[in-house]
């Protein structure tokens, strides 16, 4: 081990290698139920060159590498080693915003750049990113995009890799390449920029879509060292509307239409519990807040950008009113229990600290998958039914439905807070999580991001894709040094 | 192992004798391909003849055919609607079975609520568009026109079209797909593979589609795509085309919530400014530079003659001499077609107001003659349906595409003068049609949402005149030299020329690319998914050269 520590220090510098037990402990487990396993070292590379050397060293020494670019807390087990003797490749030192191009609405960032860091930089140029719902301020933008986390504005979600475009990657082989449009130029961003390349096309190079082999991979294919990301204009004017309902199914036809005509920016569906978790800064406020909110709420943000923003908002508002009348739903400009600004702040900024999902009970188990909107009610019933069997109060399940890919697919998420200090509660939630996941998979829920126990559930249903992915893995990481034990590897 | 009678009989057992043939007359109809004469010896119009052509009816038949190709070591080359010479067998010394997918022509499902359609490979854009428009939905029709296979553009080639700015490239729109690999395995991607329906093409985990659907797809070189789901877009127009007019100048009346314009700019810098402002303001439904394909010098005379029911193409020569046409020709030098569609009347009125402001700020204008009812309604038909693909061949029966490198509008405007100068130079020899150096046609966006596009130089040549064909080939070589000399990568012409080159020539070109590693990875992918080398070299690879 000492030898390995010296070798790591040779690559990244002794200051950036740690085997402090307290540090290693923070990577040995997360907020999921995956088995804890302590890594041997944490190494913090500061450059692409160091990353490449680390991967070459890992291949030579048969050492598992676990890339980690976001700060804690982690939730899905993907950053917890599954193999002994692992080195955490902690990428927070690579935290430069490399460039922002207002005219082409692109930014280039390193993996350590977080939402908390990037958004203020973009604001200076009148830009922003469409983000996931209330991400942790220390959540790496690149990690979020690579893991296909759902983003709030479905009409900008042109495909599941949006708004991620080109990447620089060090594959598990140790070889470095650029993907997408950047794959057609030399291995130098400066050289490509000087030639006018802006890396807005994610596909390729050639007949392979390399970025798609990196997405959803939980760091098992390689380490992304930079990415180009498309930005949006900040609306000069915006308004928020609410459609309250007693059941989610009563909103589905309206949502289908709204998404089809691409009316609105943020379009999200939540139950009252979910919104209460998002709003409440203190745990003891959640119950009262939940009670004051309508059982279900569709939140619609509209914005006006560039020319005539007021008229753009006005036009959308009038169309929205007419659409609501057509579908017999009530459109409100405010709700009991929260001000419009409070809700807008939730949608536009990273989470407060501590992370909102933990503020109610200290821990939160999450179940999420993709579905079409018309099937979401069945899945809600499945989770409620399983919760009842396990005596978990239905009223404490936060439900969040986020349209994706311009409304063709929907991210369905269930948040189940629990007290991590209560052994019985932990044991119960663990069983509930497992049983609900099984029931959902059997019922047709598509766990496109299969963390932890979901991996076996999904890959056992699709032998051909599993076989194909294993072939891919052998090409890009033949010695299986990149996060071994995850997915089907 | 040579293609034997035994192999033929086994294939016949799969599809029945009516659906397989080795009749030379039939086979030559597959070898006869557009562009062949540009790259084949002695200006031949024929690509190599396949050993047989087979027409499967379903995925399972395709799978059995591919497994036989593995058994007999015969290349498998699928073709659906075809386009380009690479749809045919590529080498004389490679026995190739042409798999014609025309019997797989069903629209399997249209899910109106969740906005996708599931189609087989011989469903063409026009067919699906007509069906989904009845439901108020639409599809992105690629630049190659309404008669092309949706599966081909979504899974196997480029996928961009005039509507990609709003509706997305068909790569963006691809959901679940069914792929018979070169080994004969059936892979169903995304949610489809897990038995959860067609709605998502990604995952679980990394997306398998990444293996074969890059900037272009594998162009028939890595198995057969037998079904796919495609995302549909909103169509705020009529549920049926109420087409009017006289052939060929059909007209589609413009609905109250539509606007159909041809816009022009004083300079290419101003053109780029207009582009970026349209991009920022998120207006427009179709964004395309179409009419330039006939050449900047002759285009206006051609189009106004074309839509006039009392004229024939013989009248173009006279039209060119008219003062009003000459003025119009100058006005249209830097122009493009732009169709806006509003979800409501108030929205289209706002889009109109925004567009007017953009033109005011940039010095652009609406080209009045092209915005008059006859030409605007013709434009509406042309752009919404892309049913006039024959116009590519209008001058002398042949055309090729050069340039078409994609990037930001600011980057594209950099190669425009080089491309224009090059075509004027090459056409001056008299063997290419002299319709103007600017025959640059292209989509407002090659990706969903805009910001990335390209312009393709349409070079008309006479495929029956060897001197003209030779000039076409020389133009492509010149375009590569021009591009490289001016700091641009080679364009579409390099893809055309490679069809006629040796493996060594192609490898040398791939080695000179900035990142040859990508083609080494593609070799490894090919080795893993096509161990018997059943696919042809359209899925480009570099030999191992001692690398593991």
Tab-separated table of C-alpha atoms in Angstrom, chain A residues 102-105 148 155-156 158 160 165 171 175-178 181-187 195-196 198 200-201 203-210 212-213 215-217 230 233 252-253 256-257 259-263 305-308 311-312 315 318-319 322 370-374 405-409 444-448 450 458-459 461-462 464-465 468-469 471-472 475-476 487, chain B residues 112-116 135-137 166-167 169 171-172 175 183 185-188 190-191 193-194 196 199-200 202-218 231 233-234 272-273 276 279-283 343-344 346-347 350-351 353-354 357-358 361 406-411 446-452 487 514-515 517-518 521-522 524-525 528-529 539:
chain	number	residue	atom	x	y	z
A	102	UNK	CA	-22.608	34.287	-25.425
A	103	UNK	CA	-23.222	34.430	-29.182
A	104	UNK	CA	-23.271	30.657	-29.580
A	105	UNK	CA	-24.675	30.107	-26.081
A	148	UNK	CA	-28.896	12.028	-17.430
A	155	UNK	CA	-38.974	21.793	-24.485
A	156	UNK	CA	-35.213	22.372	-24.353
A	158	UNK	CA	-34.169	17.842	-27.392
A	160	UNK	CA	-31.631	12.647	-23.388
A	165	UNK	CA	-22.567	18.392	-26.226
A	171	UNK	CA	-11.078	6.144	-21.535
A	175	UNK	CA	-6.299	6.888	-24.207
A	176	UNK	CA	-7.610	10.402	-24.539
A	177	UNK	CA	-10.035	11.608	-27.167
A	178	UNK	CA	-12.604	14.281	-27.788
A	181	UNK	CA	-17.984	17.885	-32.896
A	182	UNK	CA	-14.717	18.258	-30.993
A	183	UNK	CA	-13.726	14.816	-32.269
A	184	UNK	CA	-13.140	16.310	-35.701
A	185	UNK	CA	-10.342	18.607	-34.572
A	186	UNK	CA	-6.997	18.410	-32.840
A	187	UNK	CA	-6.666	17.472	-29.163
A	195	UNK	CA	-10.381	27.660	-35.799
A	196	UNK	CA	-13.937	28.709	-34.902
A	198	UNK	CA	-17.784	25.747	-30.826
A	200	UNK	CA	-22.398	22.373	-30.305
A	201	UNK	CA	-22.986	19.016	-32.028
A	203	UNK	CA	-22.741	13.288	-32.141
A	204	UNK	CA	-19.752	11.308	-33.317
A	205	UNK	CA	-17.057	11.553	-34.397
A	206	UNK	CA	-17.767	9.138	-37.222
A	207	UNK	CA	-20.427	6.492	-36.936
A	208	UNK	CA	-20.133	6.074	-33.175
A	209	UNK	CA	-21.828	8.301	-30.646
A	210	UNK	CA	-19.129	8.177	-28.020
A	212	UNK	CA	-23.776	8.077	-25.369
A	213	UNK	CA	-21.391	5.388	-24.206
A	215	UNK	CA	-23.839	8.736	-20.287
A	216	UNK	CA	-25.465	6.628	-17.608
A	217	UNK	CA	-22.131	4.832	-17.155
A	230	UNK	CA	-25.448	24.549	-24.321
A	233	UNK	CA	-30.924	33.009	-22.354
A	252	UNK	CA	-52.608	14.407	-17.747
A	253	UNK	CA	-54.506	15.477	-20.861
A	256	UNK	CA	-49.914	16.340	-22.853
A	257	UNK	CA	-51.261	19.324	-24.756
A	259	UNK	CA	-45.932	19.832	-23.786
A	260	UNK	CA	-47.002	19.149	-27.336
A	261	UNK	CA	-47.374	22.826	-28.225
A	262	UNK	CA	-44.232	23.650	-26.203
A	263	UNK	CA	-45.995	26.213	-24.105
A	305	UNK	CA	-36.384	36.293	-23.782
A	306	UNK	CA	-34.581	38.531	-26.242
A	307	UNK	CA	-36.985	40.794	-28.146
A	308	UNK	CA	-40.333	41.908	-26.684
A	311	UNK	CA	-45.310	40.561	-25.074
A	312	UNK	CA	-43.898	37.048	-25.214
A	315	UNK	CA	-48.983	35.928	-25.398
A	318	UNK	CA	-53.281	34.186	-22.838
A	319	UNK	CA	-52.710	30.905	-24.662
A	322	UNK	CA	-57.407	29.417	-23.092
A	370	UNK	CA	-38.866	6.748	-16.730
A	371	UNK	CA	-42.354	6.216	-18.035
A	372	UNK	CA	-44.878	7.747	-20.330
A	373	UNK	CA	-47.155	10.195	-18.576
A	374	UNK	CA	-50.301	8.155	-19.071
A	405	UNK	CA	-37.423	14.667	-24.155
A	406	UNK	CA	-40.029	17.312	-24.975
A	407	UNK	CA	-42.707	15.383	-23.144
A	408	UNK	CA	-42.343	11.959	-24.749
A	409	UNK	CA	-40.841	10.452	-21.593
A	444	UNK	CA	-43.240	-1.693	-16.592
A	445	UNK	CA	-41.282	1.119	-14.973
A	446	UNK	CA	-38.096	1.750	-16.938
A	447	UNK	CA	-35.094	2.290	-14.679
A	448	UNK	CA	-32.871	3.871	-17.313
A	450	UNK	CA	-29.933	1.574	-12.835
A	458	UNK	CA	-32.922	-4.191	-15.437
A	459	UNK	CA	-30.092	-6.143	-17.033
A	461	UNK	CA	-34.638	-8.274	-18.499
A	462	UNK	CA	-32.488	-7.514	-21.519
A	464	UNK	CA	-28.883	-8.775	-25.647
A	465	UNK	CA	-28.253	-5.198	-24.565
A	468	UNK	CA	-23.590	-5.607	-26.104
A	469	UNK	CA	-22.654	-3.326	-23.216
A	471	UNK	CA	-18.491	-5.917	-25.344
A	472	UNK	CA	-18.327	-2.129	-25.274
A	475	UNK	CA	-13.161	-2.149	-25.673
A	476	UNK	CA	-12.995	1.027	-23.633
A	487	UNK	CA	-24.119	-1.785	-13.824
B	112	UNK	CA	-50.746	10.336	-30.449
B	113	UNK	CA	-50.696	11.151	-26.749
B	114	UNK	CA	-47.077	10.221	-26.209
B	115	UNK	CA	-46.110	11.583	-29.614
B	116	UNK	CA	-44.228	8.835	-31.350
B	135	UNK	CA	-53.685	13.867	-35.788
B	136	UNK	CA	-52.127	17.324	-35.803
B	137	UNK	CA	-48.595	15.955	-35.666
B	166	UNK	CA	-37.670	23.188	-34.592
B	167	UNK	CA	-38.347	19.468	-34.803
B	169	UNK	CA	-32.469	15.921	-36.285
B	171	UNK	CA	-30.980	11.281	-34.437
B	172	UNK	CA	-32.471	13.492	-31.705
B	175	UNK	CA	-36.438	6.518	-29.558
B	183	UNK	CA	-23.718	-11.486	-36.178
B	185	UNK	CA	-28.350	-10.948	-32.820
B	186	UNK	CA	-31.419	-8.798	-32.287
B	187	UNK	CA	-30.774	-5.836	-30.018
B	188	UNK	CA	-33.622	-3.619	-28.922
B	190	UNK	CA	-33.540	1.594	-24.421
B	191	UNK	CA	-36.947	0.968	-22.895
B	193	UNK	CA	-35.142	-3.911	-24.726
B	194	UNK	CA	-36.525	-4.043	-21.201
B	196	UNK	CA	-41.236	-1.203	-21.459
B	199	UNK	CA	-40.638	5.744	-25.701
B	200	UNK	CA	-36.963	5.968	-24.698
B	202	UNK	CA	-31.336	5.448	-23.842
B	203	UNK	CA	-29.921	3.046	-21.290
B	204	UNK	CA	-30.257	1.194	-19.082
B	205	UNK	CA	-26.912	2.710	-18.181
B	206	UNK	CA	-24.819	3.625	-21.234
B	207	UNK	CA	-26.837	3.740	-24.444
B	208	UNK	CA	-26.259	0.864	-26.842
B	209	UNK	CA	-27.282	3.047	-29.775
B	210	UNK	CA	-23.999	4.881	-29.249
B	211	UNK	CA	-22.225	1.946	-30.886
B	212	UNK	CA	-23.618	2.617	-34.321
B	213	UNK	CA	-25.480	5.940	-34.523
B	214	UNK	CA	-22.897	8.686	-34.461
B	215	UNK	CA	-22.691	11.867	-36.532
B	216	UNK	CA	-23.768	9.621	-39.339
B	217	UNK	CA	-24.955	6.100	-38.837
B	218	UNK	CA	-23.213	3.037	-40.161
B	231	UNK	CA	-40.602	11.339	-31.910
B	233	UNK	CA	-43.730	17.182	-33.403
B	234	UNK	CA	-46.753	19.424	-33.164
B	272	UNK	CA	-25.155	35.318	-39.545
B	273	UNK	CA	-26.529	38.103	-37.348
B	276	UNK	CA	-28.275	34.300	-34.214
B	279	UNK	CA	-31.876	31.453	-32.641
B	280	UNK	CA	-32.141	33.607	-29.542
B	281	UNK	CA	-35.761	34.515	-30.145
B	282	UNK	CA	-36.847	30.944	-30.797
B	283	UNK	CA	-39.061	31.745	-33.761
B	343	UNK	CA	-49.709	27.821	-31.826
B	344	UNK	CA	-52.230	30.666	-31.941
B	346	UNK	CA	-51.484	35.964	-31.275
B	347	UNK	CA	-48.309	33.918	-31.216
B	350	UNK	CA	-45.693	38.183	-32.200
B	351	UNK	CA	-43.287	36.037	-34.205
B	353	UNK	CA	-43.214	41.396	-35.034
B	354	UNK	CA	-39.993	39.849	-33.728
B	357	UNK	CA	-37.433	43.831	-35.628
B	358	UNK	CA	-34.619	41.396	-36.398
B	361	UNK	CA	-31.628	45.579	-36.657
B	406	UNK	CA	-21.328	21.787	-40.169
B	407	UNK	CA	-20.586	24.240	-37.412
B	408	UNK	CA	-21.755	27.576	-36.093
B	409	UNK	CA	-23.181	30.116	-38.550
B	410	UNK	CA	-20.105	32.298	-37.966
B	411	UNK	CA	-17.891	29.381	-38.960
B	446	UNK	CA	-28.379	20.213	-38.325
B	447	UNK	CA	-29.321	19.673	-34.686
B	448	UNK	CA	-32.422	20.326	-32.624
B	449	UNK	CA	-32.891	23.883	-31.470
B	450	UNK	CA	-30.385	25.478	-33.842
B	451	UNK	CA	-26.892	26.823	-33.478
B	452	UNK	CA	-25.194	24.346	-35.790
B	487	UNK	CA	-8.378	25.743	-42.608
B	514	UNK	CA	-6.918	14.790	-36.125
B	515	UNK	CA	-8.084	11.881	-33.957
B	517	UNK	CA	-8.159	6.848	-32.373
B	518	UNK	CA	-11.875	7.117	-33.120
B	521	UNK	CA	-12.167	2.177	-31.604
B	522	UNK	CA	-14.565	1.584	-34.496
B	524	UNK	CA	-12.624	-2.823	-32.145
B	525	UNK	CA	-16.382	-2.337	-32.201
B	528	UNK	CA	-16.711	-7.334	-31.399
B	529	UNK	CA	-20.001	-7.089	-33.269
B	539	UNK	CA	-18.561	1.592	-40.862
